mmCIF file of C-alpha atoms and ligand atoms in Angstrom:
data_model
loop_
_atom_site.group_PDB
_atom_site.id
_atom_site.type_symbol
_atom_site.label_atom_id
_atom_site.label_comp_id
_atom_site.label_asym_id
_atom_site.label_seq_id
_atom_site.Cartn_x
_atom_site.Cartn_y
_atom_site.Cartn_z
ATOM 1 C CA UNK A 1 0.000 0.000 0.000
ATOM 2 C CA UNK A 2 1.399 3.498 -0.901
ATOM 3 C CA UNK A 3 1.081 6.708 0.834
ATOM 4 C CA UNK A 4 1.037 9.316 -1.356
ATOM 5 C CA UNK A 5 1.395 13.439 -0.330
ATOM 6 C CA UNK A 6 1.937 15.333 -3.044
ATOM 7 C CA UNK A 7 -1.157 16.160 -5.580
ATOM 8 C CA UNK A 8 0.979 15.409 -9.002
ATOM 9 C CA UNK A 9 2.021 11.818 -7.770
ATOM 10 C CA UNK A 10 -1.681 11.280 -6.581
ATOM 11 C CA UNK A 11 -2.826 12.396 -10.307
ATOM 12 C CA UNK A 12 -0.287 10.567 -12.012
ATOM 13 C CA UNK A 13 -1.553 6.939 -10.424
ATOM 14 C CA UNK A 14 -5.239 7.865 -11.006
ATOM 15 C CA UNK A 15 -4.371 8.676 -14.405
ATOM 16 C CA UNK A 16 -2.741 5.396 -14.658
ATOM 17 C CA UNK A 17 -5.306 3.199 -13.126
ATOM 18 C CA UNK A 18 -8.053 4.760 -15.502
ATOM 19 C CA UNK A 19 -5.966 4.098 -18.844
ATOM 20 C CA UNK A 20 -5.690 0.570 -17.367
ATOM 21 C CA UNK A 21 -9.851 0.456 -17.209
ATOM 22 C CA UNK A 22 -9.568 0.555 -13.293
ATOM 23 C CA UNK A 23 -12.854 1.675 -11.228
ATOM 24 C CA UNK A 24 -11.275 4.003 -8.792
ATOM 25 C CA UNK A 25 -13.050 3.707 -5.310
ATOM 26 C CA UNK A 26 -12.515 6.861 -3.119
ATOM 27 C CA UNK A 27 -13.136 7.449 1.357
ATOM 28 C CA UNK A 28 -12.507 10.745 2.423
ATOM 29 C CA UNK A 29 -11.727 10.752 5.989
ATOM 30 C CA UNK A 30 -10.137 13.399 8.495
ATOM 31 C CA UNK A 31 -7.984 9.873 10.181
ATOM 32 C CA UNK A 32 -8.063 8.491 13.293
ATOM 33 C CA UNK A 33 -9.896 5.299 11.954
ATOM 34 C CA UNK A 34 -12.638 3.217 13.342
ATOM 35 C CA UNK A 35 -15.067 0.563 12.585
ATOM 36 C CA UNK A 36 -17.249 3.432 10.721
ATOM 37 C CA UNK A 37 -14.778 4.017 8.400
ATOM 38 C CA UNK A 38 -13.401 0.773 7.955
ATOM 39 C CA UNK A 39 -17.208 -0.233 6.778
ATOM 40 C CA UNK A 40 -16.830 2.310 4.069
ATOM 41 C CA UNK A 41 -13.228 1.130 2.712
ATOM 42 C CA UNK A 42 -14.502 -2.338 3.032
ATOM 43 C CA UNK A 43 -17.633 -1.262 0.549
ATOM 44 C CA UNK A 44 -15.102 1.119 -1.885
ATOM 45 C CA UNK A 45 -13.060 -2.428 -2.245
ATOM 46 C CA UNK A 46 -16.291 -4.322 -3.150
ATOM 47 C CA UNK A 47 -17.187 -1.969 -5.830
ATOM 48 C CA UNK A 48 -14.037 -0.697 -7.411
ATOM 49 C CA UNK A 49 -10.536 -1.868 -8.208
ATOM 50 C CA UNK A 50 -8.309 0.388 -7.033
ATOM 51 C CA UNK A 51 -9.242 2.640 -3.101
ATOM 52 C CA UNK A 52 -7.775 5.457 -2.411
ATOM 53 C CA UNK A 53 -8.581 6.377 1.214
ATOM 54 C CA UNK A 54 -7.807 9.982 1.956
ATOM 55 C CA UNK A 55 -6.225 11.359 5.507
ATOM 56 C CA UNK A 56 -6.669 14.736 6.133
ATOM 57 C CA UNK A 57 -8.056 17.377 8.996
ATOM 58 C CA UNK A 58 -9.341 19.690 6.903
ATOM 59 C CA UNK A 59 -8.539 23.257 8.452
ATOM 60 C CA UNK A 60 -11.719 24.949 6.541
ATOM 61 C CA UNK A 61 -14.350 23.497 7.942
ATOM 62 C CA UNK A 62 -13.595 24.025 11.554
ATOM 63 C CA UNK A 63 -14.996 27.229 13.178
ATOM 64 C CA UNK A 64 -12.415 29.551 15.127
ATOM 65 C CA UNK A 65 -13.380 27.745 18.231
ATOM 66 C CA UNK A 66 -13.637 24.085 17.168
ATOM 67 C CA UNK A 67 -11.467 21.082 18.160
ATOM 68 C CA UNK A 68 -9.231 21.308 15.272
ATOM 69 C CA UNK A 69 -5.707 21.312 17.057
ATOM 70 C CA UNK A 70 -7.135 18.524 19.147
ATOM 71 C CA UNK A 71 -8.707 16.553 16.425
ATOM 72 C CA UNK A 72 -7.685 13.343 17.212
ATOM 73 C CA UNK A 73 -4.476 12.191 14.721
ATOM 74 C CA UNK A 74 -3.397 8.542 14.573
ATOM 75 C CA UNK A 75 -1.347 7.623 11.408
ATOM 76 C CA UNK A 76 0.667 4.805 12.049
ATOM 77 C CA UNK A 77 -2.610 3.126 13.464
ATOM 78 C CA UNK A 78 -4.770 4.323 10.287
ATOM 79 C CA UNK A 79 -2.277 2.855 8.126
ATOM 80 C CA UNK A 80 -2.197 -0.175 9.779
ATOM 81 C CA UNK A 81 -5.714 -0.555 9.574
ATOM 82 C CA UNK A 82 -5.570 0.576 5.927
ATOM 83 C CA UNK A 83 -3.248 -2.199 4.741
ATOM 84 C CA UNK A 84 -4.605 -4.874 6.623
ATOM 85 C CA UNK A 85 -7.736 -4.421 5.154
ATOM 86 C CA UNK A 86 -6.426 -4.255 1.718
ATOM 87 C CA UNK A 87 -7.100 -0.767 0.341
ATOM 88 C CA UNK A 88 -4.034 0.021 -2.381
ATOM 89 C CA UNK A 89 -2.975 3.931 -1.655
ATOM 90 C CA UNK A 90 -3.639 6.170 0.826
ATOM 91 C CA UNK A 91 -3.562 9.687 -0.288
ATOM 92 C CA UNK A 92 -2.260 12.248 2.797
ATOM 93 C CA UNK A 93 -0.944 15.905 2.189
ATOM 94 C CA UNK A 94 -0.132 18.212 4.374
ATOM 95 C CA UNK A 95 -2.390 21.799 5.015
ATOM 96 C CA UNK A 96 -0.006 23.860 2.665
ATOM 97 C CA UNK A 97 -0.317 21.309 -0.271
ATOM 98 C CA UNK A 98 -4.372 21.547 -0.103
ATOM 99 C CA UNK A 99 -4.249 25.037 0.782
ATOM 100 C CA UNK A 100 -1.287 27.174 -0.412
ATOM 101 C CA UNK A 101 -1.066 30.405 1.209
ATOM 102 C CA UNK A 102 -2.608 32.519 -1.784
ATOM 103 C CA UNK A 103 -5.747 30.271 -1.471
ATOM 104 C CA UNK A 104 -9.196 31.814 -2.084
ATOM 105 C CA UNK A 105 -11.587 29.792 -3.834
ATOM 106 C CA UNK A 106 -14.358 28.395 -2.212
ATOM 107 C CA UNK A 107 -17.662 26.192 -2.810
ATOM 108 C CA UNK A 108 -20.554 26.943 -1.353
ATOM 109 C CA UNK A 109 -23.866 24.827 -1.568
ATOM 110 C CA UNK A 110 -26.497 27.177 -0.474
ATOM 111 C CA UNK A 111 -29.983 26.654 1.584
ATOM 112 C CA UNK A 112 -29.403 22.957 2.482
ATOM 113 C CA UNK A 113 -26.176 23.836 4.573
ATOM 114 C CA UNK A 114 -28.190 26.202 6.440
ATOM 115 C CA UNK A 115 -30.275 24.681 8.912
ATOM 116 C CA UNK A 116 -29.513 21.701 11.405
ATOM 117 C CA UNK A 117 -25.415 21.508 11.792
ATOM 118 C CA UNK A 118 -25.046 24.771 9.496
ATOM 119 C CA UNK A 119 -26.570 27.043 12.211
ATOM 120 C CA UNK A 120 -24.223 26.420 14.437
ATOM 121 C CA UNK A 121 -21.414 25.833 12.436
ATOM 122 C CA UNK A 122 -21.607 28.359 10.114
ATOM 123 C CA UNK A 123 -18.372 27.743 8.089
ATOM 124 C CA UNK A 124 -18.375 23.720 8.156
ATOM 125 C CA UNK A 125 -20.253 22.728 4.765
ATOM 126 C CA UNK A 126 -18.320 25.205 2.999
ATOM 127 C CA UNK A 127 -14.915 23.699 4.127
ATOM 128 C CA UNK A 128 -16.548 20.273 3.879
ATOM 129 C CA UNK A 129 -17.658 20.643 -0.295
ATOM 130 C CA UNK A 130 -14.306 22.712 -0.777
ATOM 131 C CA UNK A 131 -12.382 20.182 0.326
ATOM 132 C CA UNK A 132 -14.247 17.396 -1.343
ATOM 133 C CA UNK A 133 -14.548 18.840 -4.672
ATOM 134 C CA UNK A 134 -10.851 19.453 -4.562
ATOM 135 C CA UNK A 135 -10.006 15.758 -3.294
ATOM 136 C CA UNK A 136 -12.339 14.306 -6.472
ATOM 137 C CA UNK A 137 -10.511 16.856 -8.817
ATOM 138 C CA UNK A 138 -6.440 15.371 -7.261
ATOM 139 C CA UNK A 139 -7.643 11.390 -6.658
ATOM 140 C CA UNK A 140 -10.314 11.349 -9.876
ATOM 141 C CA UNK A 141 -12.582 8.931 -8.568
ATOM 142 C CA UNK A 142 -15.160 6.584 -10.457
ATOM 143 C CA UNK A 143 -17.119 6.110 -7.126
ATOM 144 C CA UNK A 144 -16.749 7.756 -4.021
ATOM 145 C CA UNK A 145 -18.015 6.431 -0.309
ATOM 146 C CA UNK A 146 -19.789 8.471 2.682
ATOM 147 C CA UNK A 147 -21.738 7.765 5.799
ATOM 148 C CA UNK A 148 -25.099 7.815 6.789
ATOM 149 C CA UNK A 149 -23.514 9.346 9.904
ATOM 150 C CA UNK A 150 -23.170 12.422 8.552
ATOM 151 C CA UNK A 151 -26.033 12.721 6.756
ATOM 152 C CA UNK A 152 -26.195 16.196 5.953
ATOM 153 C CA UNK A 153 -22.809 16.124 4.723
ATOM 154 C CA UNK A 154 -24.139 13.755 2.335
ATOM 155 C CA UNK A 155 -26.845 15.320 1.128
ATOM 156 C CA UNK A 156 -24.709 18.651 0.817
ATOM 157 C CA UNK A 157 -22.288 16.261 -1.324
ATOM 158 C CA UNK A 158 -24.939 14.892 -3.585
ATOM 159 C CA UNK A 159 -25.866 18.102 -4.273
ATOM 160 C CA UNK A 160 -22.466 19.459 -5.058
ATOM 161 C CA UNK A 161 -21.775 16.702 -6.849
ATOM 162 C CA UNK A 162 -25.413 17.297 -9.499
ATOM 163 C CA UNK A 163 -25.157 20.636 -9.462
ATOM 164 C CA UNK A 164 -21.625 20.955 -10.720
ATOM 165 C CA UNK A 165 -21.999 18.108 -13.001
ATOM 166 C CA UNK A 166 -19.189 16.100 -11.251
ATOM 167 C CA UNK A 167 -18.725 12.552 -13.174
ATOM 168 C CA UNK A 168 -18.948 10.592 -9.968
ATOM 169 C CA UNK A 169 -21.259 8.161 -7.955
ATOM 170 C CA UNK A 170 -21.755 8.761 -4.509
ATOM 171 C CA UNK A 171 -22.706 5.864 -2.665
ATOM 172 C CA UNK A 172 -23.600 5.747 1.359
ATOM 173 C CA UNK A 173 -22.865 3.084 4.104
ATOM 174 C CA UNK A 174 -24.911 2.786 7.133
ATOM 175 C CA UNK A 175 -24.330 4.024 10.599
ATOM 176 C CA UNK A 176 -21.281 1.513 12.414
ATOM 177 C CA UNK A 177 -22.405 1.418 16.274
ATOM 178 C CA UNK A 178 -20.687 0.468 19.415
ATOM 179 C CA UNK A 179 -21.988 -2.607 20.724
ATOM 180 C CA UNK A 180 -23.716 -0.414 23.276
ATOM 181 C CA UNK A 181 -25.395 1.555 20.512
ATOM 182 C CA UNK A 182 -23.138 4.888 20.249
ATOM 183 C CA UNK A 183 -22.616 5.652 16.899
ATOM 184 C CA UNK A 184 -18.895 5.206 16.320
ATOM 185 C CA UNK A 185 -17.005 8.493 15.894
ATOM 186 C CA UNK A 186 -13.483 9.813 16.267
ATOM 187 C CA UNK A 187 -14.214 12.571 18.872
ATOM 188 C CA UNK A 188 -16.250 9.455 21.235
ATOM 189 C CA UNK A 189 -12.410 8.966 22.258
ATOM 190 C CA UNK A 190 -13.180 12.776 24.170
ATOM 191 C CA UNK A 191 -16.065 11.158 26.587
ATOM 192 C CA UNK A 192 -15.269 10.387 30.117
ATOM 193 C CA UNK A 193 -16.553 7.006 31.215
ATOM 194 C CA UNK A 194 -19.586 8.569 32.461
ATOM 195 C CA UNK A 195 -20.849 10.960 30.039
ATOM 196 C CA UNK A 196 -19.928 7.856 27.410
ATOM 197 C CA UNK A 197 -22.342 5.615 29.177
ATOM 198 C CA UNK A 198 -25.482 8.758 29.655
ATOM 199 C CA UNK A 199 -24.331 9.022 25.268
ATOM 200 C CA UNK A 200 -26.630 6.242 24.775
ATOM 201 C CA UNK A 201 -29.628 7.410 25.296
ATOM 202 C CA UNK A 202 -29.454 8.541 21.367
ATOM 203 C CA UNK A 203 -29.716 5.303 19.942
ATOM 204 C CA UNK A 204 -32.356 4.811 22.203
ATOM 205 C CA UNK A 205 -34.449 7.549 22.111
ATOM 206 C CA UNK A 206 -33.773 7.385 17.669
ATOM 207 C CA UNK A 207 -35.108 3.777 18.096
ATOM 208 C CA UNK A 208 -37.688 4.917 20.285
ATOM 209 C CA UNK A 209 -38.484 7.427 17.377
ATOM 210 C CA UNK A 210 -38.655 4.142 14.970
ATOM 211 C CA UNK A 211 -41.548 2.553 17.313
ATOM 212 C CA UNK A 212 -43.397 5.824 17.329
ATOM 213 C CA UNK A 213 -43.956 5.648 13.497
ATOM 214 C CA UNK A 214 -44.358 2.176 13.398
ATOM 215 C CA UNK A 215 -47.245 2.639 16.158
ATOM 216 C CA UNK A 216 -48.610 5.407 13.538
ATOM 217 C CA UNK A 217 -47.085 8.265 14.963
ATOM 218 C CA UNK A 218 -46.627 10.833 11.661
ATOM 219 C CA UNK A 219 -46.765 14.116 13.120
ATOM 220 C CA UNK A 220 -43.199 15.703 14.022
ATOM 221 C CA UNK A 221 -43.836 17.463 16.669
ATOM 222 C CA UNK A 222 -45.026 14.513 18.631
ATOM 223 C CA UNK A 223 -42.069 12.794 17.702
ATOM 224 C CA UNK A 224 -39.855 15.626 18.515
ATOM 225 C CA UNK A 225 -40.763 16.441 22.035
ATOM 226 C CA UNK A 226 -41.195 12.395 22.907
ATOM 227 C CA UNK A 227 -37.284 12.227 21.604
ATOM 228 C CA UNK A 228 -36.964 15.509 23.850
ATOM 229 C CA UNK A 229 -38.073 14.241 26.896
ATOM 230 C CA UNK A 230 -36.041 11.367 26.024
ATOM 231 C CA UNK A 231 -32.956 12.887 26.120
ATOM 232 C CA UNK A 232 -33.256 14.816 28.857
ATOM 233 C CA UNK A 233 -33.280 12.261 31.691
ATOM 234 C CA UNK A 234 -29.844 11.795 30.764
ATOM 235 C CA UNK A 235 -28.592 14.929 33.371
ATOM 236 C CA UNK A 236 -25.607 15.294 31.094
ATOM 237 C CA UNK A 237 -26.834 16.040 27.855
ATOM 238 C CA UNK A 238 -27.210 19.227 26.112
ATOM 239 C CA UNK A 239 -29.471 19.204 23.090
ATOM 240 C CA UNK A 240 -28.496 21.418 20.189
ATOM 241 C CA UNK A 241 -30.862 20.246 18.014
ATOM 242 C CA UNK A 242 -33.358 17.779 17.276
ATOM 243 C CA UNK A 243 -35.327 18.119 13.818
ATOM 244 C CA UNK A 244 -37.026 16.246 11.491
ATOM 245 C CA UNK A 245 -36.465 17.291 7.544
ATOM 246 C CA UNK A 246 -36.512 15.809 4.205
ATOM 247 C CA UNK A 247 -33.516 13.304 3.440
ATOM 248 C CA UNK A 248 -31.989 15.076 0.509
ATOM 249 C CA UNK A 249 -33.056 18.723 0.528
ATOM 250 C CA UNK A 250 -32.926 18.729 4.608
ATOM 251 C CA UNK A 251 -36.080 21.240 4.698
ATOM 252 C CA UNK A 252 -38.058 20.461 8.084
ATOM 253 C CA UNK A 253 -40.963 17.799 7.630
ATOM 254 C CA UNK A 254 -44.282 18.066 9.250
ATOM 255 C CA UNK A 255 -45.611 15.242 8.752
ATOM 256 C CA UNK A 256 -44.287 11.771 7.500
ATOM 257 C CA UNK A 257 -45.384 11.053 4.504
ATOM 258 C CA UNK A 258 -43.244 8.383 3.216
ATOM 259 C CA UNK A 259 -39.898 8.627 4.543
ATOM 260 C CA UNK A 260 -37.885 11.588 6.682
ATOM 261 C CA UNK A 261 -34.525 12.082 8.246
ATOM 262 C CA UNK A 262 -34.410 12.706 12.290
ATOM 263 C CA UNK A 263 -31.442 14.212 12.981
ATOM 264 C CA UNK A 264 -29.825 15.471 16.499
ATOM 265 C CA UNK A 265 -26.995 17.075 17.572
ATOM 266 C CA UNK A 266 -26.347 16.758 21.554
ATOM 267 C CA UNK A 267 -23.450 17.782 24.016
ATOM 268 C CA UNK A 268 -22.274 15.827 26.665
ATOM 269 C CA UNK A 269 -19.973 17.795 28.337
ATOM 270 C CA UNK A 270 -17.664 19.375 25.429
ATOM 271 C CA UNK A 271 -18.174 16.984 23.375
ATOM 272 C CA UNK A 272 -21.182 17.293 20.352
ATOM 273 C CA UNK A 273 -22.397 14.268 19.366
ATOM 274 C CA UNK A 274 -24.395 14.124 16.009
ATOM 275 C CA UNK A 275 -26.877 10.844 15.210
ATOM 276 C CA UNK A 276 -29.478 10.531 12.834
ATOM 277 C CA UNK A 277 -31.723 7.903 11.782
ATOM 278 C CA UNK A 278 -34.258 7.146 8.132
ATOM 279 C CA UNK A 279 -37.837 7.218 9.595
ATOM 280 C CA UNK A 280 -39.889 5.177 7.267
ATOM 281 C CA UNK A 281 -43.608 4.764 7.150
ATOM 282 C CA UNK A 282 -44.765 1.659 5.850
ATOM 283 C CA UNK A 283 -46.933 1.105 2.716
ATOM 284 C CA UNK A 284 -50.858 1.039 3.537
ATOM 285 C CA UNK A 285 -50.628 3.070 6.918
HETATM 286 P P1 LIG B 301 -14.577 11.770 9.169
HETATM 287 O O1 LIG B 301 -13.245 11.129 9.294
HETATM 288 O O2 LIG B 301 -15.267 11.979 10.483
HETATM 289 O O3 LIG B 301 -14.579 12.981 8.281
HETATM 290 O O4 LIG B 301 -15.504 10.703 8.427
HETATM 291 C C1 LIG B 301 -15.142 10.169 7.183
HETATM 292 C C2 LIG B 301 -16.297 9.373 6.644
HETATM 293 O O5 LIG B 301 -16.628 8.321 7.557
HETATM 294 C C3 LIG B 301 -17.564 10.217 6.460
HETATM 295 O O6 LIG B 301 -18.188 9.862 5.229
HETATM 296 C C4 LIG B 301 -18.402 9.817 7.642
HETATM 297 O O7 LIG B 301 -19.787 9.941 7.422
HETATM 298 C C5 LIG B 301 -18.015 8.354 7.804
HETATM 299 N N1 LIG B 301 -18.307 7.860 9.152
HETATM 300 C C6 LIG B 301 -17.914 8.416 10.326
HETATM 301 N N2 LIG B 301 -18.416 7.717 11.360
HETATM 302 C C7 LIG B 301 -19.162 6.712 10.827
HETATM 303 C C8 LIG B 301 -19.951 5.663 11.382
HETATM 304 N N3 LIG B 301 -20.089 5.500 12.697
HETATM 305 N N4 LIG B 301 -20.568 4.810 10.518
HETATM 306 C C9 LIG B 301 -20.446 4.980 9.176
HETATM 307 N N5 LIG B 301 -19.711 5.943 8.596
HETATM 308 C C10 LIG B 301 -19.080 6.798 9.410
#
C-alpha cells in the first residue's frame, strides 16, 4: 500500500489506473480510523478496483473555536488498519499542499447547509464541499463512499456533486455502532466514562423514534418532544438540536409522509455528538 502526499504523484496513479480500465473507489476521511470508516473502505473495495482512502483534517471546515488542534491524529494506526484491510494507496498531504497560502476559492452549496449543523457551524459545509470537490478533482474517482452518519454532509455532497456536473457516484454506508449503541465516531475517544455511558440514550431515544412511526405516529412534533423528553433524563446532555427534515433537501418535515430524516446534535460535556436515523412509514398506513 502506498502513501502518497503530493497532488501530481496522486494524479499521475489515477491517471494510470483509468488508462488501465480501473474503477477508482474513493473514502474521504479526516484519520483516526474506526469501525465506521473501515465499513466504508470495506464497501469502496467491493465496488471498485483500485481505493484510495484519503487522511486529512481539513482546516476549513472548523470554526475559530472548534477542536481542530485537538482533532484526534493517529497515522501509524490508520495505516495499519488501511493495509490490513487491503485498500491500495492512501492519499495524505499536508495543510499547505491543499491550501497554499494565496488560497481563495471556495464552494458553497447554499440553503441545504443552512439549517440543522449549518446554524451552528456556520463555516463547516463550505470547508466540507471545498475540500471534497478538490479531493475528487487530485484522486479522480469513479465512485466515491460516505456515511449515513453524517447525513447532511451527504446530502450537501450529492448536491455538489449534481449541481456541478461532477462525473462521480456517490454511494452511502450505514451508521457503524458500538456494541452499546453509540454511533462510532473519532471525537467518542473525548467522553469520560460517564458521560460515554449517559451518550446512549441517542440510539435509544432514535429507536424509540422508529416505534413511534411504526405505532402510527406521523406528526413531528409529537415525535420531537417524545425524543426531547427522552434525552433529557440523561442529566448530562445538552441538546443542540433535534429536527425532522426531508432526506436530501434537509427542509423540516411536518408530517411523514413516506420517509424523513431525524437528525440530532447533543453535548455531553464538550463533546457534540451528532446521530441521525431514516424514519420510514410503511406502505398502507
Ligand atoms: P470523518 O473522518 O469523520 O470525516 O468521516 C469520514 C467518513 O466516515 C464520512 O463519510 C463519515 O460519514 C463516515 N463515518 C464516520 N463515522 C461513521 C460511522 N459511525 N458509521 C459509518 N460511517 C461513518
Amino acid at each position: 500500500m502506498e502513501v502518497i502526499k503530493n497532488i501530481e504523484d496522486m494524479r499521475r496513479i489515477s491517471a494510470e489506473k483509468r488508462a488501465e480500465g480501473k474503477i477508482i473507489g474513493f473514502v474521504p476521511t479526516m484519520g483516526a480510523l474506526h469501525e465506521g470508516h473501515l465499513s466504508l473502505v470495506r464497501r469502496a473495495l467491493d465496488r471498485s478496483d483500485f481505493v484510495v482512502v484519503s487522511i486529512f483534517v481539513n482546516p476549513t471546515q472548523f470554526g475559530p473555536h472548534e477542536d481542530f488542534n485537538k482533532y484526534p491524529r493517529n497515522h501509524e494506526d490508520d495505516m495499519h488498519k488501511l493495509e490490513s484491510l487491503g485498500a491500495h494507496l492512501i492519499f495524505a498531504p499536508g495543510s499547505n499542499t491543499i491550501y497554499p497560502e494565496d488560497y481563495s476559492t471556495y464552494v458553497i452549496v447554499e440553503g441545504i447547509t443552512e439549517g440543522l449543523c449549518g446554524r451552528s457551524r456556520p463555516v463547516h459545509f463550505r470547508g466540507v464541499a471545498t475540500v471534497v470537490a478538490k479531493l475528487f478533482n487530485i484522486v479522480m474517482p469513479h465512485i466515491a463512499v460516505f456515511g449515513q452518519k453524517d447525513a447532511q454532509q451527504l446530502a450537501v455532497i450529492r448536491r455538489m456533486v449534481r449541481d456541478l456536473n461532477m462525473d462521480i457516484e456517490i454511494d452511502a454506508g450505514p451508521i457503524i455502532r458500538e456494541p452499546d449503541g453509540l454511533a462510532m465516531s473519532s471525537r467518542n475517544n473525548f467522553l469520560n466514562p460517564e458521560e460515554h455511558r449517559q451518550a446512549t440514550v441517542l440510539y435509544r431515544a432514535l429507536c424509540s423514534a422508529e416505534e413511534l412511526v411504526k405505532s402510527g405516529v406521523t406528526r413531528s412534533v409529537d415525535i420531537i418532544k417524545k425524543i426531547h423528553e427522552e434525552i433529557n433524563v440523561s442529566s448530562l446532555a445538552r441538546i443542540e438540536y433535534i429536527e425532522i427534515v426531508h432526506v436530501e433537501n434537509m427542509n423540516p418535515v411536518e408530517n411523514i409522509s413516506n420517509r424523513a430524516l431525524l437528525a440530532l446534535a447533543v453535548r455531553f460535556g464538550s463533546t457534540r455528538l451528532i446521530d441521525n436515523v431514516i424514519l420510514k412509514v410503511s406502505e398502507g398506513d
